[in-house]
Amino acid sequence: MKNGTTEAKLMVPMAVIVIVAVMALVGSLWVWAEQADNLARTREESLVRKGLDQIAADQSMLMTPITIWDQATIATAVKYDPKWVRGNIGDYFQKYLKFESNVLLDADGKVRFAYHDGQEVSPSLFTATLAQTQSVTRDLRNRYASDMAAGRGYSADSNHAGKVIAADGRLYITGASLLLPDAAGSPLLKHPPFVVVGMHEIKAPELAALSDRYMVSRISLLPRGKTPPSGNASVAFTDANGVVLAQLSWQPETPGKTLFLRTIGPVLMISLGLGLVALVLLHTSQKTAQSLSASEAKAKHMALHDALTGLPNRTLFADRLSQACERMKRQGGQVAVMCIGLDRFKDVNDTLGHLAGDELIRHNAAKINGVIRACDTLARLSGDEFVIIQTDSDGHSAATLAKRLLETLTGTVTLESGQVFSSCSIGVTLLIDGEIEPAEALRQADLALYRAKDAGRGQYAFFEVEMDATIKLRKTLETGLREAIHIEALDVVYQPQVDHFGKIVGVEALCRWTHPSRGPVSPGYFIPLAEECGLMNDLGAFVLRRAMQDSHRWPGLKVAVNVSATQMRHPDFVRSLGEMLAETRTQASQIEIEITEGVLLADDHASQLVPRDLRHMGFSIALDDFGTGYSSLGYLSRYPVDKIKIDRSFVSNLGNDPEAEAVIRAIVKLSKALNLNIIAEGVETRAQKNLLRQAGCQIIQGFLYSRPVPVSDIDAFMRDGGGKIVLSEEPEALRQAG
Ligand code: C2E
Ligand code: MG
Ligand code: MG
């Protein structure tokens, strides 16, 4: 992340440097291009001006065959001959030299002949043009005069001159030439010579020819007063005072900009683009590399950590344990491996949902982390099982840590969906050499955990070699029970409840399970086992359904079914009971639900409401094992209970312990006051039966009358004797030998 930010910080200046460098290069190349264009324009302007001057010079030279001729002097300076002048100056110049206008001036500068386009015209037409050629004719005369004065005679080369002039917004090629005799020493020279000025207006065709000749773009003559567009090449023609009289203008070649725009520019732009693309690619590839390494790190982390808690998982645990064992081999010492299992975690999942379960796991993970040292490892192996590797340990410090953990993890936890009571059990194995495999260490700690749970939960146990067999058996039974529930290989037996006439008034449904190879297993073992491994709801539902189905054949006989706290707390319990009633077409009034005091007194929503709901549905409720739990008789009036079942422990003490009798009398009295039915269970002897009857308890359940019997027996009772059990005279005789 930090790397990413540094690179992002570098990226911006790098991009700015690239852009600024390219802009500077573009700027200087542009200046260079402009200079090149200025040069090119100046060159074109001078080319055009010189070209025009050259045309004028050439044109003036073409005048000389006519102007240097004795006859020309004779017909002008000696004796002016209008006819000759008209033919040889006016017409000839127009026809052969393309001077459509020409003017003849005498030695005094007076216009003697003015001609335009085949006509003699008024000299005033040429006032403006002659004003511009005046300097030319004056120069010619001055040069002639000085040559003559110097006795050099005249030169044919210096008797004529050409000039491009402007007048009235028009442009003319003009040529001027003195009219002189053929020979330099001619006597005719004594006559001051006339001068002829020929003019040809420059129009579009001439400008086009000029453009073609000098390979410039189309030259145009600007209207008077108009300035050429900026960037255009121009040639201005001014008067003696520098006032612009006419101006030619054209678009010059721009070799610099053209070169720039056609070649350098695109190359630069492409380079800039490529530079930026390269930067972006660099940036992207860095990003990709970063995100790749981030996802690689994430994948690595995920491979070694548990997603819910972020704790090391089984793989990392094994690795850490191997390292700890390696260290132990080198440096000695001991390592403790501690399995922590949350007690009745499945209940939380079942009753409050998986989110609450997850929350509880995270809560406990944080708590454990707060207890262990930084050098210890905490890993999560499965659902509710954590494991700790405590290095530099010994029996004492492992036990201390286990106690601390029990204290820390026991108590009420407030989850988003409500409060739960959470506790844990801990199994510890102490490794004294580094030779053990991680899997074996874990197995040992796991066995110890089973032992701790078996011994009533909320405690810790150290692994001992003898545990192996017990735990293996437990695991075998767990697998067997799961299978038995799945294939409905369980059975339900019924124990009669008898009134003082010996008539069966009810039966209690009791679950039986026979393991295929190990034989019958006591409910005292497999019911807690089912609770422990999350099978209780399925087992309970099986018994309830079976009891309802059987009760169908026994009208008027109450069938009591034991329902555990786990079942009661299951959110679907009430609904599923309703469905079962409908499915088996059973009246709820025929079923009695036996719950224990613990269920009634638990401080949770379900325990408070479910018994009421059940009674509303028509079930009756009996309080099983009464007297063994909280035994606060006072609470009975507040709870929806129909019957109290005096626990066997009181009954068995009858006759031996006077207090037992007193307690029973008190319970019976209270029940009567509260209008509750009363039954005693575990009645084995006539003496117990008689004492109970004296105390006021009429309904009795126990081996004295009958052991729990198969369903067929109850069927037979109901059919034959109308459900009456007659006791034999032998005091301890048991009619049924279960
Ligand atoms: P419980 O509900 O108190 O059931 C009475 C237990 O006392 C039964 O033991 C019964 O066989 C035994 N018993 C009855 N009369 C006598 C007697 O005169 N002398 C002696 N010594 N014992 C007598 P069982 O069938 O072994 O069941 C033990 C416990 O397992 C039950 O105690 C009940 O808590 C639980 N259990 C059995 N079946 C189910 C079941 O389907 N669901 C649930 N939730 N619990 C069950
Ligand atoms: Mg019972
Ligand atoms: Mg009982």
mmCIF file with all atom_site columns, C-alpha atoms and ligand atoms in Angstrom, residues 495 508-512 522-524 527 536 539-540 543 561-564 567 594 624-625 645 647-648 681-684 701-704 706 708, ligand 1:
data_model
loop_
_atom_site.group_PDB
_atom_site.id
_atom_site.type_symbol
_atom_site.label_atom_id
_atom_site.label_alt_id
_atom_site.label_comp_id
_atom_site.label_asym_id
_atom_site.label_entity_id
_atom_site.label_seq_id
_atom_site.pdbx_PDB_ins_code
_atom_site.Cartn_x
_atom_site.Cartn_y
_atom_site.Cartn_z
_atom_site.occupancy
_atom_site.B_iso_or_equiv
_atom_site.pdbx_formal_charge
_atom_site.auth_seq_id
_atom_site.auth_comp_id
_atom_site.auth_asym_id
_atom_site.auth_atom_id
_atom_site.pdbx_PDB_model_num
ATOM   1  C CA  . GLN A 1 495 ? -43.830 -47.081 30.916 1.00 0.00 ? 495 GLN A CA  1
ATOM   2  C CA  . GLU A 1 508 ? -44.271 -42.273 29.371 1.00 0.00 ? 508 GLU A CA  1
ATOM   3  C CA  . ALA A 1 509 ? -42.521 -42.669 26.032 1.00 0.00 ? 509 ALA A CA  1
ATOM   4  C CA  . LEU A 1 510 ? -38.863 -43.541 26.500 1.00 0.00 ? 510 LEU A CA  1
ATOM   5  C CA  . CYS A 1 511 ? -36.356 -43.866 23.740 1.00 0.00 ? 511 CYS A CA  1
ATOM   6  C CA  . ARG A 1 512 ? -34.328 -47.022 23.216 1.00 0.00 ? 512 ARG A CA  1
ATOM   7  C CA  . SER A 1 522 ? -28.614 -46.547 28.058 1.00 0.00 ? 522 SER A CA  1
ATOM   8  C CA  . PRO A 1 523 ? -30.580 -43.340 27.377 1.00 0.00 ? 523 PRO A CA  1
ATOM   9  C CA  . GLY A 1 524 ? -28.564 -41.901 30.249 1.00 0.00 ? 524 GLY A CA  1
ATOM   10 C CA  . ILE A 1 527 ? -29.385 -38.747 25.173 1.00 0.00 ? 527 ILE A CA  1
ATOM   11 C CA  . MET A 1 536 ? -31.098 -34.063 19.810 1.00 0.00 ? 536 MET A CA  1
ATOM   12 C CA  . LEU A 1 539 ? -33.946 -37.778 17.925 1.00 0.00 ? 539 LEU A CA  1
ATOM   13 C CA  . GLY A 1 540 ? -36.640 -35.831 19.803 1.00 0.00 ? 540 GLY A CA  1
ATOM   14 C CA  . VAL A 1 543 ? -39.852 -39.957 19.504 1.00 0.00 ? 543 VAL A CA  1
ATOM   15 C CA  . VAL A 1 561 ? -42.981 -37.437 25.944 1.00 0.00 ? 561 VAL A CA  1
ATOM   16 C CA  . ASN A 1 562 ? -39.696 -36.071 27.240 1.00 0.00 ? 562 ASN A CA  1
ATOM   17 C CA  . VAL A 1 563 ? -38.630 -32.881 25.507 1.00 0.00 ? 563 VAL A CA  1
ATOM   18 C CA  . SER A 1 564 ? -35.171 -31.458 26.100 1.00 0.00 ? 564 SER A CA  1
ATOM   19 C CA  . GLN A 1 567 ? -35.676 -28.989 21.381 1.00 0.00 ? 567 GLN A CA  1
ATOM   20 C CA  . GLU A 1 594 ? -42.294 -33.503 30.030 1.00 0.00 ? 594 GLU A CA  1
ATOM   21 C CA  . ASP A 1 624 ? -40.056 -33.951 35.245 1.00 0.00 ? 624 ASP A CA  1
ATOM   22 C CA  . ASP A 1 625 ? -37.537 -34.852 37.962 1.00 0.00 ? 625 ASP A CA  1
ATOM   23 C CA  . LYS A 1 645 ? -43.412 -35.485 38.656 1.00 0.00 ? 645 LYS A CA  1
ATOM   24 C CA  . ASP A 1 647 ? -38.134 -37.363 41.221 1.00 0.00 ? 647 ASP A CA  1
ATOM   25 C CA  . ARG A 1 648 ? -37.033 -40.911 41.858 1.00 0.00 ? 648 ARG A CA  1
ATOM   26 C CA  . GLU A 1 681 ? -41.707 -41.898 39.431 1.00 0.00 ? 681 GLU A CA  1
ATOM   27 C CA  . GLY A 1 682 ? -39.241 -44.644 40.232 1.00 0.00 ? 682 GLY A CA  1
ATOM   28 C CA  . VAL A 1 683 ? -41.617 -46.447 42.581 1.00 0.00 ? 683 VAL A CA  1
ATOM   29 C CA  . GLU A 1 684 ? -40.202 -49.886 43.133 1.00 0.00 ? 684 GLU A CA  1
ATOM   30 C CA  . GLN A 1 701 ? -44.904 -44.811 37.744 1.00 0.00 ? 701 GLN A CA  1
ATOM   31 C CA  . GLY A 1 702 ? -42.254 -47.364 38.521 1.00 0.00 ? 702 GLY A CA  1
ATOM   32 C CA  . PHE A 1 703 ? -40.942 -50.855 38.267 1.00 0.00 ? 703 PHE A CA  1
ATOM   33 C CA  . LEU A 1 704 ? -43.453 -51.852 40.990 1.00 0.00 ? 704 LEU A CA  1
ATOM   34 C CA  . SER A 1 706 ? -44.230 -52.043 35.169 1.00 0.00 ? 706 SER A CA  1
ATOM   35 C CA  . PRO A 1 708 ? -40.991 -49.556 30.271 1.00 0.00 ? 708 PRO A CA  1
HETATM 36 P P1  . C2E B 2 .   ? -36.977 -39.720 32.917 1.00 0.00 ? 1   C2E B P1  1
HETATM 37 O O1  . C2E B 2 .   ? -37.714 -38.880 31.974 1.00 0.00 ? 1   C2E B O1  1
HETATM 38 O O2  . C2E B 2 .   ? -36.958 -39.245 34.311 1.00 0.00 ? 1   C2E B O2  1
HETATM 39 O O3  . C2E B 2 .   ? -37.526 -41.146 32.800 1.00 0.00 ? 1   C2E B O3  1
HETATM 40 C C1  . C2E B 2 .   ? -37.678 -42.024 33.818 1.00 0.00 ? 1   C2E B C1  1
HETATM 41 C C2  . C2E B 2 .   ? -36.537 -42.931 33.915 1.00 0.00 ? 1   C2E B C2  1
HETATM 42 O O4  . C2E B 2 .   ? -36.625 -43.701 35.100 1.00 0.00 ? 1   C2E B O4  1
HETATM 43 C C3  . C2E B 2 .   ? -36.508 -43.959 32.781 1.00 0.00 ? 1   C2E B C3  1
HETATM 44 O O5  . C2E B 2 .   ? -35.174 -44.258 32.547 1.00 0.00 ? 1   C2E B O5  1
HETATM 45 C C4  . C2E B 2 .   ? -37.171 -45.162 33.411 1.00 0.00 ? 1   C2E B C4  1
HETATM 46 O O6  . C2E B 2 .   ? -36.832 -46.388 32.832 1.00 0.00 ? 1   C2E B O6  1
HETATM 47 C C5  . C2E B 2 .   ? -36.618 -45.062 34.807 1.00 0.00 ? 1   C2E B C5  1
HETATM 48 N N1  . C2E B 2 .   ? -37.489 -45.747 35.758 1.00 0.00 ? 1   C2E B N1  1
HETATM 49 C C6  . C2E B 2 .   ? -38.834 -45.831 35.758 1.00 0.00 ? 1   C2E B C6  1
HETATM 50 N N2  . C2E B 2 .   ? -39.281 -46.517 36.853 1.00 0.00 ? 1   C2E B N2  1
HETATM 51 C C7  . C2E B 2 .   ? -38.164 -46.861 37.560 1.00 0.00 ? 1   C2E B C7  1
HETATM 52 C C8  . C2E B 2 .   ? -37.976 -47.562 38.784 1.00 0.00 ? 1   C2E B C8  1
HETATM 53 O O7  . C2E B 2 .   ? -38.869 -48.006 39.466 1.00 0.00 ? 1   C2E B O7  1
HETATM 54 N N3  . C2E B 2 .   ? -36.693 -47.713 39.249 1.00 0.00 ? 1   C2E B N3  1
HETATM 55 C C9  . C2E B 2 .   ? -35.642 -47.219 38.495 1.00 0.00 ? 1   C2E B C9  1
HETATM 56 N N4  . C2E B 2 .   ? -34.428 -47.418 38.959 1.00 0.00 ? 1   C2E B N4  1
HETATM 57 N N5  . C2E B 2 .   ? -35.812 -46.544 37.346 1.00 0.00 ? 1   C2E B N5  1
HETATM 58 C C10 . C2E B 2 .   ? -37.071 -46.374 36.868 1.00 0.00 ? 1   C2E B C10 1
HETATM 59 P P2  . C2E B 2 .   ? -34.623 -44.347 31.119 1.00 0.00 ? 1   C2E B P2  1
HETATM 60 O O8  . C2E B 2 .   ? -35.608 -44.903 30.210 1.00 0.00 ? 1   C2E B O8  1
HETATM 61 O O9  . C2E B 2 .   ? -33.297 -45.005 31.271 1.00 0.00 ? 1   C2E B O9  1
HETATM 62 O O10 . C2E B 2 .   ? -34.439 -42.848 30.748 1.00 0.00 ? 1   C2E B O10 1
HETATM 63 C C11 . C2E B 2 .   ? -33.551 -42.048 31.377 1.00 0.00 ? 1   C2E B C11 1
HETATM 64 C C12 . C2E B 2 .   ? -33.761 -40.631 30.999 1.00 0.00 ? 1   C2E B C12 1
HETATM 65 O O11 . C2E B 2 .   ? -33.446 -40.416 29.622 1.00 0.00 ? 1   C2E B O11 1
HETATM 66 C C13 . C2E B 2 .   ? -35.160 -40.145 31.128 1.00 0.00 ? 1   C2E B C13 1
HETATM 67 O O12 . C2E B 2 .   ? -35.463 -39.821 32.458 1.00 0.00 ? 1   C2E B O12 1
HETATM 68 C C14 . C2E B 2 .   ? -35.184 -38.992 30.248 1.00 0.00 ? 1   C2E B C14 1
HETATM 69 O O13 . C2E B 2 .   ? -34.661 -37.888 30.896 1.00 0.00 ? 1   C2E B O13 1
HETATM 70 C C15 . C2E B 2 .   ? -34.253 -39.410 29.185 1.00 0.00 ? 1   C2E B C15 1
HETATM 71 N N6  . C2E B 2 .   ? -34.994 -39.875 28.021 1.00 0.00 ? 1   C2E B N6  1
HETATM 72 C C16 . C2E B 2 .   ? -35.401 -41.104 27.696 1.00 0.00 ? 1   C2E B C16 1
HETATM 73 N N7  . C2E B 2 .   ? -36.056 -41.073 26.530 1.00 0.00 ? 1   C2E B N7  1
HETATM 74 C C17 . C2E B 2 .   ? -36.074 -39.801 26.132 1.00 0.00 ? 1   C2E B C17 1
HETATM 75 C C18 . C2E B 2 .   ? -36.609 -39.132 24.999 1.00 0.00 ? 1   C2E B C18 1
HETATM 76 O O14 . C2E B 2 .   ? -37.254 -39.704 24.142 1.00 0.00 ? 1   C2E B O14 1
HETATM 77 N N8  . C2E B 2 .   ? -36.405 -37.781 24.938 1.00 0.00 ? 1   C2E B N8  1
HETATM 78 C C19 . C2E B 2 .   ? -35.716 -37.102 25.889 1.00 0.00 ? 1   C2E B C19 1
HETATM 79 N N9  . C2E B 2 .   ? -35.567 -35.828 25.777 1.00 0.00 ? 1   C2E B N9  1
HETATM 80 N N10 . C2E B 2 .   ? -35.219 -37.713 26.966 1.00 0.00 ? 1   C2E B N10 1
HETATM 81 C C20 . C2E B 2 .   ? -35.400 -39.051 27.069 1.00 0.00 ? 1   C2E B C20 1
#
